[in-house]
Amino acid sequence: MIFIKSKLFTLGFVLILEVNFNYIYHTLKRRLLYHYHKYFSILIAGIFTFQISAQDFHFSQMKFTPMNVNPSLAGLSGKYNAIAIYRTQWNSVASPYTTLGASFDANLNSPSNRKGFLAGGLNFYHDLAGDLKMTSSNVNFNIAYHLRLNRNSTLGLGVQIGYAQRGLGQVKGYFASQYDGNDFDQSISSGENFGSRNTGYVDVGTGIVFKHNSLRKGTFNANGFMFTAGLAAYHLTRPSYSFIQGGNDDLFIRYSAFVETEFRLDNASFTLLPAVYYQRQGSHQEILFGAYVKYYFIESTNKTNMRNDFSLGYGAFYRFGDAFVNKLLLDFSSYAVGIAYDINISSLTQASKGRGGVEFMFRYYFDESLQRRIR
């Protein structure tokens, strides 16, 4: 009887232990999963926020951020050129990252000058990144001189001088020192000495661009070829962007290279516009390449006295190791509207569900040389 009771007691003890173990296991599992889901987005946001703090912002429609690609592109697209662009990304991961940009450039004397022409431009960008609400604002003045090599070719040299400011909103990030063994407690000091939530610096860049344009437009005599290529360097003074007192975080020089081309077969109603863009900053690099196919429904001719082009273009691009980019471009008269959508294929795909970013662009331009030619 005692033996049976002893066995029953042992069995009961084992069952209690097993029940308690299962309870503890599932409780820990639920808690770990809860914290995993809760802080995974914060971790991703933190990684990308601090990565962006060390790198410049980027756009998928790089053709329409000319002076961010090369200061020498000021004045190269027409007499006047005004662009507004907006990008938002990572909405499915954490707080979205948004970037707003605007630029205006113009020829300061006639592009038909036999020796060359002077051009100037202004560009502005504002970036808001992640849960830390890190902001970055840049205002830049660009000046370029385009030397005319022959009737169809120019060589331009440009300089960019600007001022940039970076700031932190209300700091919502979590630091290791704020973990109390149970949870992250923001009432605990992070131990980080933020000297200021704002920092500013003067910035300098330069670039060189070669352009050859033998394109002929018109309903009955369209043909030709256009080639534009350039090299540029930004942050030549290696300014510091640190928020920490005594910090030594200097911006790496950003190197930029690009090639844009346009092909037009004799009297064809469409053009092909292949392009490749390369940027490197420190250990980070970006390669974007692809092509637009543009179809002309209406095109200016020598019988009109105004620009009345109407075309629709589709672009397929690939950002190496990161995303496929689909683009649409609508041109009408002196206006253009563009949209780009990134399909993410990087290691973040599980979190982003393939949704990278969406981008909108509006452009107004006036080409004096075209007006003169069609009159």
Coordinates of C-alpha atoms in Angstrom, one line a residue:
M1 CA 0.0 0.0 0.0
I2 CA 2.8 2.3 0.9
F3 CA 4.6 1.3 -2.3
I4 CA 1.6 2.1 -4.4
K5 CA 1.1 5.5 -2.7
S6 CA 4.8 6.3 -3.2
K7 CA 4.4 5.5 -6.9
L8 CA 1.3 7.6 -7.2
F9 CA 3.0 10.5 -5.4
T10 CA 6.0 10.2 -7.7
L11 CA 3.7 10.1 -10.8
G12 CA 1.8 13.1 -9.5
F13 CA 5.0 15.0 -8.9
V14 CA 6.2 14.2 -12.4
L15 CA 2.9 15.3 -13.9
I16 CA 3.0 18.5 -11.9
L17 CA 6.5 19.2 -13.1
E18 CA 5.5 18.4 -16.7
V19 CA 2.5 20.7 -16.5
N20 CA 4.6 23.5 -14.9
F21 CA 7.4 23.0 -17.5
N22 CA 4.8 23.2 -20.3
Y23 CA 3.3 26.3 -18.8
I24 CA 6.7 27.9 -18.4
Y25 CA 7.8 26.9 -21.9
H26 CA 4.7 28.2 -23.6
T27 CA 4.7 31.4 -21.4
L28 CA 8.3 32.1 -22.4
K29 CA 7.6 31.3 -26.0
R30 CA 4.6 33.7 -26.1
R31 CA 6.7 36.3 -24.3
L32 CA 9.7 35.9 -26.6
L33 CA 7.4 36.0 -29.7
Y34 CA 5.7 39.1 -28.3
H35 CA 9.0 40.9 -27.7
Y36 CA 10.3 39.6 -31.1
H37 CA 7.4 41.1 -33.0
K38 CA 7.3 44.2 -30.8
Y39 CA 11.0 45.1 -31.2
F40 CA 11.7 43.6 -34.7
S41 CA 10.3 46.7 -36.4
I42 CA 12.2 48.9 -33.9
L43 CA 15.4 47.1 -34.7
I44 CA 14.9 47.4 -38.4
A45 CA 13.9 51.0 -38.1
G46 CA 17.0 51.7 -36.0
I47 CA 19.3 49.9 -38.5
F48 CA 17.9 51.8 -41.4
T49 CA 17.8 55.1 -39.6
F50 CA 21.4 55.0 -38.6
Q51 CA 22.4 53.7 -42.0
I52 CA 20.6 56.6 -43.6
S53 CA 22.3 59.0 -41.2
A54 CA 25.6 57.9 -42.7
Q55 CA 24.4 57.9 -46.3
D56 CA 22.7 60.3 -48.6
F57 CA 19.0 59.8 -49.5
H58 CA 18.3 58.2 -52.9
F59 CA 15.5 58.3 -55.5
S60 CA 14.5 55.8 -58.2
Q61 CA 13.8 58.4 -60.8
M62 CA 17.4 59.7 -60.8
K63 CA 16.9 61.3 -64.2
F64 CA 14.7 63.8 -62.4
T65 CA 17.1 64.7 -59.6
P66 CA 19.8 66.1 -61.9
M67 CA 21.9 68.2 -59.6
N68 CA 21.9 65.4 -57.0
V69 CA 23.5 63.2 -59.6
N70 CA 25.9 65.8 -61.0
P71 CA 26.2 69.6 -60.4
S72 CA 27.1 70.0 -64.1
L73 CA 23.6 68.9 -65.2
A74 CA 22.4 72.4 -64.3
G75 CA 21.1 74.0 -67.4
L76 CA 21.6 71.0 -69.7
S77 CA 17.9 70.0 -70.2
G78 CA 16.6 73.3 -71.5
K79 CA 16.2 77.0 -70.9
Y80 CA 14.2 76.5 -67.7
N81 CA 13.7 73.2 -65.8
A82 CA 11.7 72.9 -62.6
I83 CA 11.1 69.6 -60.8
A84 CA 9.3 68.4 -57.6
I85 CA 9.7 64.9 -56.4
Y86 CA 8.3 62.9 -53.4
R87 CA 9.3 59.4 -52.2
T88 CA 8.0 57.2 -49.3
Q89 CA 9.3 53.8 -48.4
W90 CA 9.3 51.0 -45.8
N91 CA 5.6 51.6 -44.8
S92 CA 5.2 47.9 -44.1
V93 CA 8.2 47.6 -41.8
A94 CA 8.0 50.5 -39.4
S95 CA 7.5 54.3 -39.5
P96 CA 7.7 55.2 -43.2
Y97 CA 10.8 57.1 -44.6
T98 CA 9.8 60.1 -46.7
T99 CA 11.9 62.3 -48.9
L100 CA 10.8 65.5 -50.6
G101 CA 12.9 67.3 -53.2
A102 CA 12.6 70.3 -55.5
S103 CA 15.0 71.9 -58.0
F104 CA 15.2 74.7 -60.5
D105 CA 17.9 75.3 -63.1
A106 CA 18.2 77.6 -66.0
N107 CA 20.6 78.9 -68.7
L108 CA 22.1 82.2 -67.7
N109 CA 22.9 83.1 -71.3
S110 CA 21.8 81.7 -74.7
P111 CA 22.5 78.0 -75.2
S112 CA 23.0 78.8 -78.9
N113 CA 26.2 80.7 -78.1
R114 CA 29.0 79.3 -80.3
K115 CA 31.6 79.2 -77.4
G116 CA 29.4 77.8 -74.7
F117 CA 26.9 78.9 -72.0
L118 CA 26.6 79.5 -68.3
A119 CA 23.9 77.9 -66.2
G120 CA 22.8 78.0 -62.6
G121 CA 20.5 76.0 -60.3
L122 CA 19.1 75.5 -56.9
N123 CA 18.0 72.2 -55.3
F124 CA 16.4 71.4 -52.0
Y125 CA 15.8 68.0 -50.3
H126 CA 14.2 67.1 -47.0
D127 CA 14.3 63.6 -45.5
L128 CA 12.4 62.1 -42.5
A129 CA 13.6 58.7 -41.4
G130 CA 12.1 56.1 -39.0
D131 CA 11.0 56.0 -35.4
L132 CA 13.8 58.3 -34.3
K133 CA 12.3 61.1 -36.6
M134 CA 15.7 61.9 -37.9
T135 CA 15.5 64.8 -40.4
S136 CA 18.0 65.9 -43.0
S137 CA 17.6 69.1 -45.0
N138 CA 19.9 70.3 -47.8
V139 CA 19.8 73.6 -49.8
N140 CA 22.4 73.8 -52.6
F141 CA 23.4 76.4 -55.2
N142 CA 24.9 75.0 -58.4
I143 CA 26.8 76.8 -61.2
A144 CA 28.1 75.2 -64.4
Y145 CA 29.7 76.2 -67.6
H146 CA 29.1 74.2 -70.7
L147 CA 31.9 74.5 -73.3
R148 CA 30.7 73.9 -76.9
L149 CA 33.0 71.4 -78.6
N150 CA 31.1 71.3 -81.8
R151 CA 27.6 71.7 -83.1
N152 CA 26.3 68.7 -81.3
S153 CA 28.6 68.2 -78.3
T154 CA 29.3 70.1 -75.0
L155 CA 31.6 69.6 -72.0
G156 CA 30.4 71.0 -68.7
L157 CA 32.1 71.6 -65.4
G158 CA 30.0 72.4 -62.4
V159 CA 30.3 73.2 -58.7
Q160 CA 27.8 72.8 -55.9
I161 CA 27.9 74.8 -52.6
G162 CA 25.2 74.3 -50.0
Y163 CA 24.2 74.0 -46.4
A164 CA 22.8 70.9 -44.7
Q165 CA 21.1 70.4 -41.3
R166 CA 20.3 67.2 -39.5
G167 CA 18.1 66.8 -36.5
L168 CA 16.4 64.3 -34.1
G169 CA 12.8 64.6 -33.1
Q170 CA 11.6 63.1 -29.9
V171 CA 14.0 60.2 -29.3
K172 CA 11.8 57.1 -29.2
G173 CA 14.6 54.6 -29.7
Y174 CA 15.6 51.9 -27.2
F175 CA 19.2 51.5 -25.9
A176 CA 20.7 48.4 -24.3
S177 CA 21.2 50.3 -21.0
Q178 CA 17.4 50.8 -20.8
Y179 CA 16.6 47.1 -20.6
D180 CA 15.6 46.2 -17.0
G181 CA 15.6 42.4 -17.5
N182 CA 11.9 42.4 -18.3
D183 CA 11.3 45.2 -20.7
F184 CA 12.7 48.3 -22.2
D185 CA 12.1 51.2 -19.8
Q186 CA 12.6 54.7 -21.4
S187 CA 12.6 56.3 -17.9
I188 CA 16.1 54.8 -17.4
S189 CA 18.9 57.0 -18.7
S190 CA 20.3 55.8 -22.0
G191 CA 23.8 56.9 -21.0
E192 CA 24.1 58.7 -24.4
N193 CA 25.2 62.3 -24.3
F194 CA 23.3 64.1 -27.0
G195 CA 25.0 67.5 -27.2
S196 CA 22.3 68.7 -29.5
R197 CA 19.4 67.4 -31.5
N198 CA 20.5 69.5 -34.5
T199 CA 23.7 69.8 -36.4
G200 CA 24.6 71.7 -39.5
Y201 CA 27.4 72.0 -41.9
V202 CA 28.6 73.6 -45.2
D203 CA 28.9 71.2 -48.1
V204 CA 30.8 71.3 -51.4
G205 CA 30.6 69.1 -54.5
T206 CA 31.8 69.2 -58.1
G207 CA 31.3 67.3 -61.4
I208 CA 32.0 67.1 -65.1
V209 CA 29.5 66.1 -67.8
F210 CA 29.9 65.4 -71.6
K211 CA 26.8 65.5 -73.8
H212 CA 26.4 64.6 -77.5
N213 CA 23.0 65.3 -79.1
S214 CA 22.2 64.5 -82.7
L215 CA 18.5 63.7 -82.2
R216 CA 16.1 65.1 -84.7
K217 CA 12.4 65.3 -83.7
G218 CA 9.4 65.6 -85.8
T219 CA 6.7 63.6 -87.5
F220 CA 8.5 63.0 -90.7
N221 CA 12.2 63.2 -90.0
A222 CA 12.7 61.7 -86.5
N223 CA 16.1 60.0 -86.0
G224 CA 19.4 60.3 -84.2
F225 CA 21.2 59.6 -81.0
M226 CA 21.9 61.3 -77.7
F227 CA 24.6 60.4 -75.2
T228 CA 25.2 62.0 -71.8
A229 CA 27.8 60.9 -69.2
G230 CA 29.3 62.4 -66.1
L231 CA 31.4 62.0 -63.0
A232 CA 30.9 63.9 -59.7
A233 CA 32.0 64.0 -56.0
Y234 CA 30.0 65.3 -53.1
H235 CA 31.0 66.1 -49.4
L236 CA 34.5 67.1 -50.5
T237 CA 35.1 68.8 -47.1
R238 CA 34.1 65.6 -45.2
P239 CA 31.8 67.5 -42.8
S240 CA 30.8 66.0 -39.4
Y241 CA 27.2 65.0 -38.8
S242 CA 27.5 63.7 -35.2
F243 CA 24.9 64.4 -32.6
I244 CA 27.1 63.1 -29.8
Q245 CA 29.4 65.6 -28.0
G246 CA 33.0 64.8 -29.0
G247 CA 31.7 62.5 -31.8
N248 CA 33.9 61.9 -34.8
D249 CA 31.4 60.9 -37.5
D250 CA 32.5 62.5 -40.8
L251 CA 30.5 62.1 -44.0
F252 CA 32.2 59.9 -46.5
I253 CA 32.7 61.5 -50.0
R254 CA 29.9 60.3 -52.3
Y255 CA 31.1 59.5 -55.8
S256 CA 28.5 59.5 -58.6
A257 CA 28.8 58.3 -62.2
F258 CA 26.1 58.0 -64.8
V259 CA 25.4 57.3 -68.5
E260 CA 22.1 58.2 -70.2
T261 CA 21.4 57.5 -73.8
E262 CA 18.5 57.9 -76.3
F263 CA 18.1 56.1 -79.6
R264 CA 15.6 57.0 -82.3
L265 CA 15.2 54.9 -85.5
D266 CA 14.3 56.7 -88.7
N267 CA 10.7 57.9 -88.6
A268 CA 9.9 55.6 -85.7
S269 CA 7.2 56.6 -83.2
F270 CA 9.1 55.4 -80.2
T271 CA 12.5 55.9 -78.6
L272 CA 14.7 53.8 -76.3
L273 CA 16.4 55.4 -73.3
P274 CA 18.8 53.1 -71.6
A275 CA 20.6 54.5 -68.5
V276 CA 23.0 53.4 -65.7
Y277 CA 23.7 55.2 -62.4
Y278 CA 26.4 54.3 -59.9
Q279 CA 27.0 55.8 -56.5
R280 CA 29.5 54.9 -53.8
Q281 CA 29.8 56.4 -50.3
G282 CA 32.2 54.7 -47.9
S283 CA 31.5 51.0 -48.0
H284 CA 28.0 51.4 -49.4
Q285 CA 27.3 51.5 -53.1
E286 CA 24.2 51.6 -55.4
I287 CA 23.9 50.5 -59.0
L288 CA 20.7 51.3 -60.9
F289 CA 20.3 50.4 -64.5
G290 CA 17.5 49.8 -67.0
A291 CA 15.7 51.6 -69.8
Y292 CA 12.6 53.6 -70.7
V293 CA 10.6 52.9 -73.9
K294 CA 8.8 56.0 -74.9
Y295 CA 6.0 56.2 -77.5
Y296 CA 5.0 59.5 -79.2
F297 CA 1.3 60.0 -79.9
I298 CA 1.9 63.6 -81.0
E299 CA 5.2 65.3 -81.8
S300 CA 6.2 68.8 -82.7
T301 CA 6.9 69.6 -86.3
N302 CA 8.2 72.6 -88.3
K303 CA 4.6 73.5 -89.1
T304 CA 3.7 74.4 -85.5
N305 CA 4.7 77.4 -83.5
M306 CA 4.6 75.8 -80.1
R307 CA 5.7 72.6 -78.4
N308 CA 2.9 70.1 -78.4
D309 CA 4.6 66.7 -77.8
F310 CA 2.5 64.0 -76.2
S311 CA 4.2 60.7 -75.2
L312 CA 4.0 57.9 -72.7
G313 CA 6.9 55.9 -71.5
Y314 CA 7.5 52.8 -69.4
G315 CA 10.7 52.1 -67.6
A316 CA 12.0 48.8 -66.2
F317 CA 15.0 49.2 -63.9
Y318 CA 17.0 47.1 -61.4
R319 CA 18.7 48.4 -58.3
F320 CA 21.4 45.8 -57.8
G321 CA 20.7 43.5 -54.8
D322 CA 17.8 45.6 -53.6
A323 CA 14.8 46.1 -55.9
F324 CA 13.1 46.0 -59.3
V325 CA 11.8 49.4 -60.2
N326 CA 8.8 50.0 -62.5
K327 CA 8.3 53.5 -63.9
L328 CA 5.7 55.4 -65.9
L329 CA 6.4 58.7 -67.6
L330 CA 3.8 61.0 -69.2
D331 CA 5.1 64.0 -71.3
F332 CA 2.7 66.6 -72.5
S333 CA 3.9 69.9 -74.0
S334 CA 6.2 71.4 -71.4
Y335 CA 5.1 69.2 -68.6
A336 CA 6.0 65.7 -67.4
V337 CA 4.5 63.5 -64.7
G338 CA 6.3 60.4 -63.5
I339 CA 5.7 57.6 -61.0
A340 CA 8.0 54.8 -59.8
Y341 CA 7.3 51.7 -57.7
D342 CA 10.0 49.6 -56.1
I343 CA 9.5 45.9 -55.6
N344 CA 11.9 44.9 -52.9
I345 CA 14.0 41.7 -53.3
S346 CA 16.6 42.2 -50.7
S347 CA 17.0 40.3 -47.4
L348 CA 14.3 42.6 -45.9
T349 CA 11.7 41.1 -48.2
Q350 CA 10.1 39.0 -45.4
A351 CA 9.4 42.1 -43.4
S352 CA 8.7 44.5 -46.3
K353 CA 6.5 41.9 -48.1
G354 CA 8.2 43.1 -51.3
R355 CA 6.9 46.7 -50.9
G356 CA 9.9 49.0 -51.2
G357 CA 8.9 52.5 -52.1
V358 CA 6.7 54.7 -54.2
E359 CA 7.8 57.9 -55.9
F360 CA 6.0 60.8 -57.6
M361 CA 7.5 63.4 -59.9
F362 CA 6.3 66.6 -61.6
R363 CA 8.4 68.6 -64.1
Y364 CA 8.0 71.8 -66.0
Y365 CA 10.6 72.6 -68.7
F366 CA 11.1 75.0 -71.5
D367 CA 13.6 74.3 -74.3
E368 CA 14.5 77.6 -76.1
S369 CA 16.5 75.7 -78.8
L370 CA 13.5 73.6 -79.6
Q371 CA 11.3 76.6 -79.9
R372 CA 13.7 78.3 -82.2
R373 CA 14.0 75.1 -84.3
I374 CA 10.3 74.6 -84.8
R375 CA 9.6 78.2 -85.7

